[in-house]
Structure formats: structure tokens, C-alpha cells
Short mmCIF file of C-alpha atoms in Angstrom, two decimals:
data_model
loop_
_atom_site.label_atom_id
_atom_site.label_comp_id
_atom_site.label_asym_id
_atom_site.label_seq_id
_atom_site.Cartn_x
_atom_site.Cartn_y
_atom_site.Cartn_z
CA UNK A 8 70.08 313.33 107.63
CA UNK A 9 71.63 314.91 104.49
CA UNK A 10 75.39 314.88 104.10
CA UNK A 11 77.64 317.87 103.37
CA UNK A 12 80.76 317.45 101.23
CA UNK A 13 82.98 317.23 104.29
CA UNK A 14 80.64 314.97 106.31
CA UNK A 15 83.21 312.19 106.45
CA UNK A 16 85.45 314.46 108.55
CA UNK A 17 83.11 314.96 111.48
CA UNK A 18 84.31 317.23 114.30
CA UNK A 19 85.55 315.54 117.43
CA UNK A 20 82.71 317.30 119.30
CA UNK A 21 80.13 315.23 117.40
CA UNK A 22 77.96 313.21 119.80
CA UNK A 23 77.07 309.74 118.51
CA UNK A 24 73.51 308.55 119.16
CA UNK A 25 73.07 305.75 121.72
CA UNK A 26 72.14 302.24 120.54
CA UNK A 27 68.68 301.12 121.76
CA UNK A 28 68.61 298.22 124.22
CA UNK A 29 66.38 296.20 121.88
CA UNK A 30 68.42 296.97 118.76
CA UNK A 31 68.40 293.31 117.58
CA UNK A 32 64.59 293.19 117.59
CA UNK A 33 64.42 296.62 115.95
CA UNK A 34 66.64 295.49 113.07
CA UNK A 35 64.52 292.31 112.70
CA UNK A 36 61.49 294.59 112.28
CA UNK A 37 63.31 296.38 109.45
CA UNK A 38 63.87 293.05 107.71
CA UNK A 39 60.25 292.03 108.19
CA UNK A 40 59.01 295.26 106.62
CA UNK A 41 61.65 295.05 103.86
CA UNK A 42 62.93 298.54 104.64
CA UNK A 43 66.64 297.78 104.63
CA UNK A 44 68.79 299.16 101.82
CA UNK A 45 68.64 302.35 99.79
CA UNK A 46 65.79 303.50 97.60
CA UNK A 47 63.03 306.09 97.52
CA UNK A 48 59.36 305.29 96.97
CA UNK A 49 56.80 307.66 95.48
CA UNK A 50 54.08 307.35 98.19
CA UNK A 51 56.60 308.42 100.84
CA UNK A 52 57.81 311.27 98.63
CA UNK A 53 54.21 312.52 98.52
CA UNK A 54 53.99 312.49 102.32
CA UNK A 55 57.21 314.50 102.69
CA UNK A 56 56.04 317.03 100.11
CA UNK A 57 52.79 317.45 102.04
CA UNK A 58 54.67 317.80 105.36
CA UNK A 59 57.07 320.44 103.94
CA UNK A 60 54.12 322.48 102.67
CA UNK A 61 52.08 322.05 105.86
CA UNK A 62 54.87 323.29 108.13
CA UNK A 63 56.46 325.69 105.63
CA UNK A 64 59.94 324.12 105.82
CA UNK A 65 62.48 323.53 103.04
CA UNK A 66 63.11 319.88 103.87
CA UNK A 67 61.14 316.79 104.99
CA UNK A 68 62.20 313.15 105.14
CA UNK A 69 60.87 309.66 105.77
CA UNK A 70 64.07 308.35 107.32
CA UNK A 71 64.70 304.64 108.07
CA UNK A 72 67.47 304.10 110.64
CA UNK A 73 69.52 300.99 109.85
CA UNK A 74 72.48 299.46 111.68
CA UNK A 75 75.05 301.87 110.16
CA UNK A 76 73.09 304.10 107.82
CA UNK A 77 69.90 306.10 107.71
CA UNK A 78 68.15 305.82 104.36
CA UNK A 79 65.54 308.17 102.92
CA UNK A 80 62.50 306.28 101.66
CA UNK A 81 60.81 309.60 100.97
CA UNK A 82 62.37 313.08 100.65
CA UNK A 83 61.51 316.67 99.80
CA UNK A 84 64.18 319.37 99.39
CA UNK A 85 67.19 317.04 99.11
CA UNK A 86 68.69 314.77 96.46
CA UNK A 87 70.79 312.51 98.69
CA UNK A 88 69.50 309.00 99.44
CA UNK A 89 71.25 308.24 102.75
CA UNK A 90 73.75 309.34 105.37
CA UNK A 91 75.73 307.87 108.26
CA UNK A 92 73.79 306.89 111.37
CA UNK A 93 76.50 308.46 113.57
CA UNK A 94 75.51 312.01 112.53
CA UNK A 95 71.75 311.38 112.10
CA UNK A 96 69.33 313.48 114.15
CA UNK A 97 66.78 310.70 113.51
CA UNK A 98 68.95 308.16 115.38
CA UNK A 99 68.22 310.25 118.51
CA UNK A 100 64.55 310.73 117.63
CA UNK A 101 63.83 306.97 117.53
CA UNK A 102 64.78 306.82 121.22
CA UNK A 103 61.85 309.11 122.11
CA UNK A 104 58.23 308.11 122.73
CA UNK A 105 56.91 311.38 121.29
CA UNK A 106 57.97 313.95 118.73
CA UNK A 107 61.55 315.13 119.29
CA UNK A 108 62.01 318.90 118.69
CA UNK A 109 65.34 320.73 118.36
CA UNK A 110 64.48 324.50 118.16
CA UNK A 111 68.10 325.56 117.57
CA UNK A 112 70.73 322.88 116.91
CA UNK A 113 73.60 325.31 117.71
CA UNK A 114 72.30 325.50 121.28
CA UNK A 115 71.81 321.74 121.75
CA UNK A 116 74.89 319.92 123.16
CA UNK A 117 73.97 316.80 121.18
CA UNK A 118 74.12 318.55 117.82
CA UNK A 119 76.16 321.76 117.98
CA UNK A 120 79.27 319.84 116.94
CA UNK A 121 77.45 317.89 114.22
CA UNK A 122 78.97 318.44 110.76
CA UNK A 123 75.46 318.97 109.35
CA UNK A 124 75.11 321.92 111.71
CA UNK A 125 78.64 323.31 111.47
CA UNK A 126 78.66 322.97 107.67
CA UNK A 127 76.24 322.44 104.79
CA UNK A 128 73.29 322.46 104.94
CA UNK A 129 73.58 324.36 108.28
CA UNK A 130 70.64 322.71 110.03
CA UNK A 131 69.13 324.79 112.80
CA UNK A 132 65.64 323.41 113.40
CA UNK A 133 64.59 319.73 113.50
CA UNK A 134 61.38 317.94 114.50
CA UNK A 135 61.03 314.14 114.13
CA UNK A 136 58.10 311.84 114.94
CA UNK A 137 59.15 308.20 115.57
CA UNK A 138 57.73 305.58 113.21
CA UNK A 139 56.68 302.67 115.42
CA UNK A 140 55.43 299.55 113.63
CA UNK A 141 52.92 297.00 114.90
CA UNK A 142 55.26 295.39 117.44
CA UNK A 143 56.19 298.82 118.85
CA UNK A 144 59.70 298.91 117.39
CA UNK A 145 60.90 302.37 116.14
CA UNK A 146 62.25 301.89 112.63
CA UNK A 147 62.76 305.56 111.70
CA UNK A 148 61.05 308.94 111.65
CA UNK A 149 59.00 311.40 109.68
CA UNK A 150 61.01 314.58 110.17
CA UNK A 151 61.05 318.21 109.02
CA UNK A 152 64.14 320.49 108.83
CA UNK A 153 64.69 324.25 108.62
CA UNK A 154 67.85 326.31 108.19
CA UNK A 155 66.80 328.83 110.81
CA UNK A 156 65.76 328.41 114.45
CA UNK A 157 62.00 328.22 115.12
CA UNK A 158 59.45 327.20 117.70
CA UNK A 159 57.16 324.17 117.42
CA UNK A 160 53.84 324.19 119.29
CA UNK A 161 51.99 321.25 120.86
CA UNK A 162 49.46 321.48 118.03
CA UNK A 163 52.32 321.24 115.51
CA UNK A 164 53.62 318.15 117.31
CA UNK A 165 50.17 316.55 117.14
CA UNK A 166 49.90 317.26 113.39
CA UNK A 167 53.37 315.77 112.73
CA UNK A 168 52.53 312.71 114.86
CA UNK A 169 49.33 312.15 112.86
CA UNK A 170 51.27 312.35 109.61
CA UNK A 171 53.72 309.82 111.04
CA UNK A 172 50.80 307.45 111.71
CA UNK A 173 49.84 307.83 108.05
CA UNK A 174 53.39 306.81 107.11
CA UNK A 175 53.03 303.73 109.35
CA UNK A 176 49.76 302.86 107.60
CA UNK A 177 51.57 303.07 104.26
CA UNK A 178 54.35 300.83 105.59
CA UNK A 179 51.82 298.23 106.84
CA UNK A 180 49.95 298.34 103.52
CA UNK A 181 53.27 298.06 101.72
CA UNK A 182 54.28 294.86 103.55
CA UNK A 183 50.74 293.49 103.15
CA UNK A 184 51.12 294.12 99.42
CA UNK A 185 54.42 292.24 99.44
CA UNK A 186 52.73 289.33 101.23
CA UNK A 187 49.82 289.34 98.78
CA UNK A 188 52.19 289.41 95.83
CA UNK A 189 54.18 286.55 97.31
CA UNK A 190 50.96 284.64 97.89
CA UNK A 191 49.87 285.24 94.28
CA UNK A 192 53.26 284.12 93.04
CA UNK A 193 53.10 280.91 95.08
CA UNK A 194 49.55 280.26 93.88
CA UNK A 195 50.69 280.71 90.28
CA UNK A 196 53.58 278.32 90.86
CA UNK A 197 51.31 275.76 92.52
CA UNK A 198 48.74 276.14 89.76
CA UNK A 199 51.41 275.56 87.13
CA UNK A 200 52.76 272.57 89.05
CA UNK A 201 49.26 271.15 89.44
CA UNK A 202 48.52 271.70 85.77
CA UNK A 203 51.77 269.98 84.81
CA UNK A 204 51.00 267.10 87.18
CA UNK A 205 47.46 266.70 85.88
CA UNK A 206 48.64 266.72 82.27
CA UNK A 207 51.03 263.87 83.05
CA UNK A 208 48.41 261.69 84.71
CA UNK A 209 47.45 258.78 82.47
CA UNK A 210 43.76 258.97 83.35
CA UNK A 211 41.35 261.85 82.89
CA UNK A 212 41.19 264.48 85.66
CA UNK A 213 38.87 267.45 86.11
CA UNK A 214 38.42 269.85 89.06
CA UNK A 215 35.12 271.71 89.46
CA UNK A 216 34.40 274.59 91.87
CA UNK A 217 31.44 275.00 94.24
CA UNK A 218 29.40 276.64 91.46
CA UNK A 219 30.03 273.61 89.20
CA UNK A 220 32.40 275.56 86.95
CA UNK A 221 35.31 273.72 85.39
CA UNK A 222 38.59 274.93 86.95
CA UNK A 223 41.22 272.46 85.80
CA UNK A 224 41.37 269.48 83.46
CA UNK A 225 43.79 267.50 81.32
CA UNK A 226 43.66 266.39 77.71
CA UNK A 227 43.01 262.78 78.74
CA UNK A 228 39.71 263.91 80.28
CA UNK A 229 38.64 265.48 76.97
CA UNK A 230 39.75 262.43 74.98
CA UNK A 231 38.11 259.79 77.22
CA UNK A 232 34.70 261.48 76.96
CA UNK A 233 35.25 262.49 73.33
CA UNK A 234 34.26 266.12 73.99
CA UNK A 235 34.73 268.71 71.27
CA UNK A 236 37.85 270.81 72.08
CA UNK A 237 35.90 274.08 72.19
CA UNK A 238 33.32 272.65 74.63
CA UNK A 239 35.90 272.19 77.41
CA UNK A 240 37.28 275.47 78.71
CA UNK A 241 37.82 277.25 81.98
CA UNK A 242 34.58 278.31 83.65
CA UNK A 243 32.30 276.05 81.57
CA UNK A 244 29.34 274.69 83.54
CA UNK A 245 29.89 271.01 84.41
CA UNK A 246 26.15 270.46 83.88
CA UNK A 247 26.66 271.13 80.18
CA UNK A 248 29.29 268.38 79.98
CA UNK A 249 27.10 265.94 81.91
CA UNK A 250 24.19 266.74 79.57
CA UNK A 251 26.34 266.05 76.49
CA UNK A 252 27.22 262.64 77.90
CA UNK A 253 23.60 261.91 78.88
CA UNK A 254 22.31 262.85 75.41
CA UNK A 255 24.53 260.15 73.92
CA UNK A 256 22.78 257.61 76.15
CA UNK A 257 26.01 256.82 78.01
CA UNK A 258 24.53 257.60 81.46
CA UNK A 259 21.61 255.25 81.05
CA UNK A 260 18.09 255.64 79.65
CA UNK A 261 15.89 258.60 80.53
CA UNK A 262 15.44 262.30 80.02
CA UNK A 263 18.89 264.01 79.89
CA UNK A 264 17.66 266.93 82.03
CA UNK A 265 16.49 264.55 84.75
CA UNK A 266 19.79 262.65 84.59
CA UNK A 267 21.70 265.93 84.98
CA UNK A 268 19.49 266.93 87.92
CA UNK A 269 20.19 263.57 89.57
CA UNK A 270 23.92 263.97 89.14
CA UNK A 271 23.84 267.51 90.57
CA UNK A 272 21.79 266.29 93.55
CA UNK A 273 24.36 263.56 94.16
CA UNK A 274 27.17 266.11 94.04
CA UNK A 275 25.38 268.32 96.56
CA UNK A 276 24.59 265.54 99.02
CA UNK A 277 27.35 262.91 98.71
CA UNK A 278 31.05 263.38 99.37
CA UNK A 279 32.03 260.71 96.90
CA UNK A 280 30.65 258.48 94.19
CA UNK A 281 31.90 255.80 91.85
CA UNK A 282 30.27 254.46 88.71
CA UNK A 283 31.10 252.78 85.44
CA UNK A 284 29.73 253.88 82.09
CA UNK A 285 29.99 252.27 78.69
CA UNK A 286 30.71 254.62 75.80
CA UNK A 287 29.08 254.29 72.41
CA UNK A 288 32.34 252.90 71.04
CA UNK A 289 32.26 250.07 73.62
CA UNK A 290 34.88 251.49 75.97
CA UNK A 291 34.18 251.17 79.70
CA UNK A 292 35.13 254.12 81.92
CA UNK A 293 35.61 253.87 85.67
CA UNK A 294 34.58 257.29 87.06
CA UNK A 295 35.23 258.48 90.60
CA UNK A 296 34.27 261.73 92.28
CA UNK A 297 35.62 263.04 95.59
CA UNK A 298 34.75 266.29 97.36
CA UNK A 299 37.64 268.56 98.29
CA UNK A 300 37.97 271.67 100.44
CA UNK A 301 35.92 274.74 99.61
CA UNK A 302 32.94 272.92 98.12
CA UNK A 303 34.93 271.82 95.09
CA UNK A 304 35.28 268.28 93.81
CA UNK A 305 37.71 266.31 91.68
CA UNK A 306 36.63 263.75 89.12
CA UNK A 307 38.87 261.06 87.65
CA UNK A 308 38.10 258.82 84.71
CA UNK A 309 40.00 255.70 83.70
CA UNK A 310 39.60 253.40 80.70
CA UNK A 311 39.09 249.92 82.23
CA UNK A 312 37.86 248.20 79.07
CA UNK A 313 40.83 245.85 78.87
CA UNK A 314 40.74 245.13 82.60
CA UNK A 315 37.07 244.18 82.44
CA UNK A 316 37.66 241.98 79.40
CA UNK A 317 40.52 240.17 81.13
CA UNK A 318 38.46 239.81 84.32
CA UNK A 319 35.50 238.39 82.38
CA UNK A 320 37.73 235.91 80.53
CA UNK A 321 39.35 234.87 83.80
CA UNK A 322 36.00 234.40 85.52
CA UNK A 323 34.67 232.37 82.61
CA UNK A 324 37.80 230.24 82.65
CA UNK A 325 37.59 229.70 86.41
CA UNK A 326 33.91 228.78 86.16
CA UNK A 327 34.50 226.34 83.28
CA UNK A 328 37.52 224.70 84.91
CA UNK A 329 35.74 224.42 88.24
CA UNK A 330 32.75 222.65 86.75
CA UNK A 331 34.97 220.34 84.73
CA UNK A 332 37.13 219.48 87.75
CA UNK A 333 34.40 218.89 90.29
CA UNK A 334 33.10 215.54 88.98
CA UNK A 335 36.47 213.80 88.46
CA UNK A 336 37.79 215.15 91.76
CA UNK A 337 34.76 213.82 93.60
CA UNK A 338 35.31 210.43 92.00
CA UNK A 339 39.03 210.44 92.84
CA UNK A 340 38.33 211.45 96.45
CA UNK A 341 35.68 208.73 96.78
CA UNK A 342 37.99 206.06 95.33
CA UNK A 343 40.84 207.04 97.64
CA UNK A 344 38.45 206.96 100.58
CA UNK A 345 37.38 203.43 99.72
CA UNK A 346 41.00 202.34 99.34
CA UNK A 347 41.90 203.87 102.69
CA UNK A 348 38.94 202.02 104.25
CA UNK A 349 40.22 198.63 103.00
CA UNK A 350 37.73 198.09 100.17
CA UNK A 351 40.59 196.99 97.91
CA UNK A 352 42.21 194.73 100.49
CA UNK A 353 45.15 195.27 102.73
CA UNK A 354 47.90 197.64 101.62
CA UNK A 355 51.50 197.91 102.75
CA UNK A 356 52.12 200.68 105.29
CA UNK A 357 53.84 202.93 102.76
CA UNK A 358 50.93 202.51 100.31
CA UNK A 359 48.48 203.48 103.08
CA UNK A 360 50.49 206.66 103.67
CA UNK A 361 50.42 207.54 99.97
CA UNK A 362 46.66 206.91 99.76
CA UNK A 363 46.12 209.15 102.82
CA UNK A 364 48.22 211.93 101.26
CA UNK A 365 46.30 211.62 98.00
CA UNK A 366 42.98 211.76 99.87
CA UNK A 367 43.93 214.94 101.75
CA UNK A 368 45.07 216.69 98.60
CA UNK A 369 41.91 215.61 96.75
CA UNK A 370 39.84 217.11 99.60
CA UNK A 371 41.86 220.34 99.37
CA UNK A 372 41.23 220.53 95.63
CA UNK A 373 37.50 219.88 96.11
CA UNK A 374 37.41 222.68 98.69
CA UNK A 375 39.14 225.02 96.21
CA UNK A 376 36.72 224.08 93.43
CA UNK A 377 33.73 224.62 95.73
CA UNK A 378 35.08 228.04 96.74
CA UNK A 379 35.60 228.98 93.09
CA UNK A 380 32.06 227.91 92.23
CA UNK A 381 30.62 229.83 95.17
CA UNK A 382 32.52 232.96 94.17
CA UNK A 383 31.36 232.58 90.58
CA UNK A 384 27.73 232.28 91.69
CA UNK A 385 28.04 235.21 94.08
CA UNK A 386 29.52 237.44 91.38
CA UNK A 387 26.89 236.46 88.83
CA UNK A 388 24.03 236.72 91.33
CA UNK A 389 23.13 233.06 90.83
CA UNK A 390 23.82 231.87 94.37
CA UNK A 391 20.43 231.03 95.88
CA UNK A 392 19.71 232.00 99.51
CA UNK A 393 16.99 230.48 101.67
CA UNK A 394 16.18 233.02 104.36
CA UNK A 395 14.30 232.11 107.51
CA UNK A 396 14.19 233.26 111.13
CA UNK A 397 16.92 231.38 113.00
CA UNK A 398 18.30 231.56 116.52
CA UNK A 399 21.88 232.66 115.88
CA UNK A 400 23.04 231.18 119.16
CA UNK A 401 22.06 227.72 117.91
CA UNK A 402 23.73 228.32 114.53
CA UNK A 403 26.99 229.39 116.18
CA UNK A 404 26.92 226.36 118.45
CA UNK A 405 26.66 224.16 115.34
CA UNK A 406 29.62 225.97 113.73
CA UNK A 407 31.72 225.53 116.90
CA UNK A 408 30.86 221.81 117.01
CA UNK A 409 31.85 221.38 113.36
CA UNK A 410 35.19 223.16 113.85
CA UNK A 411 36.24 221.29 117.03
CA UNK A 412 38.16 218.48 115.22
CA UNK A 413 40.00 221.09 113.14
CA UNK A 414 40.86 223.11 116.26
CA UNK A 415 42.20 219.99 117.99
CA UNK A 416 44.67 219.48 115.12
CA UNK A 417 46.24 222.83 116.05
CA UNK A 418 45.90 222.34 119.81
CA UNK A 419 43.53 225.33 120.07
CA UNK A 420 40.49 225.74 122.38
CA UNK A 421 37.30 227.32 121.02
CA UNK A 422 35.26 229.22 123.65
CA UNK A 423 31.70 230.34 122.88
CA UNK A 424 30.05 233.09 124.93
CA UNK A 425 26.34 232.41 124.56
CA UNK A 426 23.88 235.31 124.52
CA UNK A 427 21.70 235.65 127.62
CA UNK A 428 18.55 235.17 125.53
CA UNK A 429 17.82 233.83 122.04
CA UNK A 430 18.72 236.25 119.25
CA UNK A 431 16.85 235.84 116.00
CA UNK A 432 17.81 237.02 112.51
CA UNK A 433 16.45 236.24 109.05
CA UNK A 434 19.35 234.28 107.54
CA UNK A 435 20.34 231.38 105.35
CA UNK A 436 21.58 229.06 108.08
CA UNK A 437 23.93 227.04 105.88
CA UNK A 438 25.59 230.17 104.47
CA UNK A 439 26.03 231.80 107.88
CA UNK A 440 27.57 228.55 109.13
CA UNK A 441 29.90 228.71 106.10
CA UNK A 442 30.98 232.24 107.13
CA UNK A 443 31.56 231.18 110.75
CA UNK A 444 33.51 228.11 109.65
CA UNK A 445 35.77 230.31 107.52
CA UNK A 446 36.40 232.74 110.37
CA UNK A 447 36.90 230.04 113.00
CA UNK A 448 39.22 227.94 110.83
CA UNK A 449 41.39 231.01 110.12
CA UNK A 450 41.44 231.86 113.83
CA UNK A 451 42.50 228.32 114.77
CA UNK A 452 45.09 228.18 112.01
CA UNK A 453 46.85 231.37 113.12
CA UNK A 454 46.58 230.84 116.89
CA UNK A 455 49.51 229.45 118.90
CA UNK A 456 49.32 225.91 120.31
CA UNK A 457 47.37 226.05 123.58
CA UNK A 458 45.74 229.33 122.56
CA UNK A 459 42.07 230.23 122.70
CA UNK A 460 39.64 231.34 120.01
CA UNK A 461 36.66 233.22 121.42
CA UNK A 462 33.34 233.62 119.64
CA UNK A 463 30.65 235.83 121.14
CA UNK A 464 27.14 236.97 120.27
CA UNK A 465 25.43 240.17 121.43
CA UNK A 466 22.78 242.70 120.47
CA UNK A 467 24.00 246.15 119.39
CA UNK A 468 21.06 248.44 118.70
CA UNK A 469 19.16 247.18 115.66
CA UNK A 470 21.81 244.61 114.73
CA UNK A 471 23.29 241.46 116.15
CA UNK A 472 27.09 241.42 116.43
CA UNK A 473 29.17 238.25 116.22
CA UNK A 474 32.82 238.48 117.26
CA UNK A 475 35.56 235.94 116.47
CA UNK A 476 38.86 236.70 118.23
CA UNK A 477 42.14 234.80 118.21
CA UNK A 478 45.51 235.14 119.94
CA UNK A 479 47.65 234.99 116.82
CA UNK A 480 50.02 237.59 115.31
CA UNK A 481 47.18 239.73 113.96
CA UNK A 482 46.85 241.27 110.50
CA UNK A 483 49.61 243.55 109.26
CA UNK A 484 48.64 247.14 108.33
CA UNK A 485 49.91 246.53 104.77
CA UNK A 486 47.54 243.58 104.25
CA UNK A 487 44.38 245.12 105.73
CA UNK A 488 43.44 246.95 102.52
CA UNK A 489 43.50 243.60 100.62
CA UNK A 490 41.94 241.51 103.37
CA UNK A 491 38.60 240.75 101.70
CA UNK A 492 39.82 240.55 98.10
CA UNK A 493 39.90 237.34 96.07
CA UNK A 494 43.02 235.15 96.05
CA UNK A 495 44.76 237.39 98.61
CA UNK A 496 46.86 235.91 101.38
CA UNK A 497 49.20 237.64 103.79
CA UNK A 498 52.90 237.42 102.94
CA UNK A 499 54.54 234.54 104.77
CA UNK A 500 51.35 232.53 105.34
CA UNK A 501 52.53 229.65 103.15
CA UNK A 502 55.97 229.64 104.77
CA UNK A 503 54.24 229.17 108.12
CA UNK A 504 52.28 226.22 106.76
CA UNK A 505 48.98 228.12 106.56
CA UNK A 506 47.77 227.04 103.15
CA UNK A 507 44.45 228.20 101.73
CA UNK A 508 42.67 229.42 98.62
CA UNK A 509 42.59 233.12 99.50
CA UNK A 510 38.84 233.06 98.80
CA UNK A 511 37.34 232.39 102.23
CA UNK A 512 37.10 235.99 103.42
CA UNK A 513 35.97 237.26 100.02
CA UNK A 514 33.15 234.70 99.99
CA UNK A 515 32.26 235.49 103.62
CA UNK A 516 32.03 239.19 102.84
CA UNK A 517 29.74 238.59 99.86
CA UNK A 518 27.48 236.29 101.92
CA UNK A 519 27.21 238.73 104.84
CA UNK A 520 26.47 241.67 102.52
CA UNK A 521 23.78 239.59 100.77
CA UNK A 522 22.13 239.41 104.23
CA UNK A 523 22.22 243.23 104.49
CA UNK A 524 25.04 243.06 107.03
CA UNK A 525 28.70 243.86 107.18
CA UNK A 526 31.96 242.11 108.11
CA UNK A 527 35.11 243.91 109.22
CA UNK A 528 38.36 243.57 111.10
CA UNK A 529 38.14 245.27 114.50
CA UNK A 530 40.82 248.03 114.40
CA UNK A 531 40.77 248.37 118.20
CA UNK A 532 41.76 244.78 118.98
CA UNK A 533 44.85 244.90 121.22
CA UNK A 534 45.94 241.31 120.60
CA UNK A 535 45.60 238.95 117.66
CA UNK A 536 42.82 239.51 115.12
CA UNK A 537 39.14 240.09 115.86
CA UNK A 538 36.56 239.83 113.09
CA UNK A 539 33.13 241.40 113.55
CA UNK A 540 30.00 240.32 111.71
CA UNK A 541 26.85 242.44 112.04
CA UNK A 542 23.45 241.24 110.80
CA UNK A 543 20.03 242.95 111.00
CA UNK A 544 17.88 241.71 113.86
CA UNK A 545 14.69 239.89 112.97
CA UNK A 546 11.45 241.81 113.75
CA UNK A 547 10.42 238.82 115.91
CA UNK A 548 13.03 239.75 118.56
#
């Protein structure tokens, strides 16, 4: 309530308002609605002006009761902005469920000693409707004041209570506005951060909304596709950019409109896509698209020209070296075999050991060369497959028989769970045996002495599933992403004596996929490593 000049010297008869039992929660509500502190706001001033005119009183207030002070967020008929809570009529009104009415303050024991009654402005009449926010906490009042006693009817109370509800609506809208403004500010900050991040990405990046309008991009995106600066702007239709690229012939032959339609159809139906295009200037771009929340998608483009050139040179070198090595290595291995067999006469024991070591290393090199040649043929599409209907149970039995001597070297047992009935698939028998040999040799190599390697065969819907499980240490999570890549071996394999080319699994994957199947590491295996190979069943089954 307003303060007189001598308000700081309140009479000893002044009655201080009680503190509500839930005062802590009430003050938290004030913080939530950002109503602490001093300051008037125009919408609340308008409400008090309307209330003063409606009830024909000289003064009306939107009063917020704080811990020590009541502040006037809206006021009519007074210039002060706050007063002490100890002498505030409103501090009593917030304790009421309904409108509190004081017809004559000089006759009310709570207020007759109040300095605002005994002195300026000589308050006589007061009516205050509590302002209760969403959680029910009373944060203040809408009140009216007169300098003469008066009556206040039930209809008047109802009208004041309705006005108070309007004040609450304004308060709720006010805090919602604060939240919206804060949200907009955070969005602006995130947008700026994202823009800064995108600009500092080495590759090209573009984000497109659900209506295929360009939302965000970086300069690298413009440069990689060689778009005119004025053609790339916020809101531009991504179809226009795709058409520009198609018209250059960089998305393959055909009508540009049909190419654009195909791209749009892919965007609508596929969550992701990856392709490579070659620009007119010879540059090769690796393009990836991923869908993101809200129907939008992000596209990245990377210049991989140098990578592809290096890869091609490496592959050509590997192919050339492999072919050049194969013949002399075969001759060396044959000669060492003859020497070990006594064709050159008897050798001292130490010489026999050296010949045996040379023979083993020659065999290892021949195996490496053969793997390199297979990989080269697989990559170039020159590896010839001879498909025919074969009983996979018989093929697996052959692979187990071939691997037995190798398993015995490691003291490992190979167990084969035969299918209940023959299972046929259209396969290249030699290549499937090559896959099984790779998987079984790895399983034996990594199994502990005395351990078991289990190979099983079963039908699973329209495919046949082959499982190869060992009891070794398993595959680390870090290595799983590189498991089927060329020349990759898990860290520590060489230290454990597990030598290899790092090509076996990559070759196996290519062979299985050439059969229309898939190979994968079983993520649910509880012990060791379990590899699964799935192949389409033959129609003859």
C-alpha cells in the first residue's frame, strides 16, 4: 500500500500481517513469474485504471507481495512504486480465499493503528482480490482504495474477482512471453553456433527442410558444386540446384527433369543415400544424404579425387606386384619342397630346419599373393563364379575336413552340427569353401588350447544360415567397425602370434555378397566371436 511521509515511524498499535505457512513455495512462484523487484508495467496500469473507473474509487493497485516489500506492478491514483510489507493491507488479503473487504479501516482492529490509516493518505475503505497463479500460490492482489468508508456488495466482489482473473491471465501470458523470448534467443544462439560450425567444416554441408527449401549451407558446398553465388540463398528450392547439376551431365545421362524427379523420389522414400559424381573438371565428389528430425535432411559433399587416385595407383601396384611375385614364389616353394623331400640328397639337421622355415614362409607369401589377386579380381569384377545347386551340408563337411590339420596345430576341436535334411543353395562351391576356411581358420587361431569351434547349418525363412562360433576373446567394440575392411587386423593380434594378411574377411564378405547373401558378426554372442553367413535358399528346396 502507499506510504505516507512518516510511514517509517509506524505506531506501536500497528498489527503485522501473518506469514503464510507455505511462504517458501509462494516466494518461489514469484521468482518463476519474474515478479520480484520494483517496476510498473503498462498492461497492469490499464487494469487498475479500469478498476478505479468501474468502482468509482480514487486508487487501484496490482500489488505483488514479496518477502519484505509489496511492489506495485500497476497503479492508478498514486505515484509510489512500493511500500513495506509490514503495513500492507494486501499482505492480509493474500491469506484469504476470496475478496477481502475492509468497509472502514478505523473500525478494524487489524488496521486502525496502521500509519496509512492514521496519517496520509487516510485510507478508510479497502477491497482486495487475491492473485493466485497456476499452482494456487497467492502472489499479490488486485485492490481498490477509498478515503471514505463504503459498502461493497456481493456483486461488486464478483466483478473485482473477475478482474483479478484477468490480471492472472496477463501474468501467465507475460511469463509465456518470457519463455518464448528465451526460446527464440536460444534458437538464435544455436543457429549462429551451427552456422559457425558448418562454415568451419572442410567439406560441403547443406540442410534442406521438408519442403525441399535450402535452410543452411556453407561456402564449401557452393564451391564444390561450382554454383553461382546468387543461385544459393535461403529458401531456394533444392530441385533447382539438382537440375543445375543434372544439366551439366554430372548426374549421369538422361533428361534433367527425370533425374530431378528420381532424386526427389529417393529423398521421399529413403532415409539415406550415398553416391559419387564426377564433375566436368574431373573432380570426384562423395555425396551423402541423411534424414533428420522434422522431415528435413542434411547433405554433405567431399572432394575425394586425390583419395581415388591414390587408391587406384595402390590397387594397380598391388595387382602388378602380385602377378610378378606369383611365378617366382611358386618356383621357390616347389624347390624348397623338393629339397625338404630329399631330392637333393641328405642335409644336415640345421639345414633341414632352415629349408622348412623357408618353405613355410614361401607358402605364407603365396597365400598373401593369392589373397591380393582375389581381392583385385573382386574389386574389378573379374572374378569368375560358377554357380550350381549344392548341398551346403556336404560343402561344410569338406571345409571342416580341410581345416582339421590346422585345428590340431592349435589343439582345437571343430564340431559340426549337421542339418536334419539336405539344404540346397545355388553357390560356387570352391568360393564358399574358401569363405568357410577363412572363418574356421580364424576361429581356431583365436581359440584357447582345448577349446571348441562350432559350425552349424539351419534354415531361417527364405535363407540358409551358417554359424561359426569360437571360444576366444571375441572382437573388441573398437575393431568391429573395421572388421571387414582390407588389411585390417585387431590390435595385438601379431603380438599374440596370430599373423595374417588382413584380407580374409574382406574377401569373404565380397564372395558372400556376390552370392546375394550377407556376412556379419553376431552382436548377441555371449562368449567368443560368432560369425553368421546367410545365403538365399535354392528353389529346389
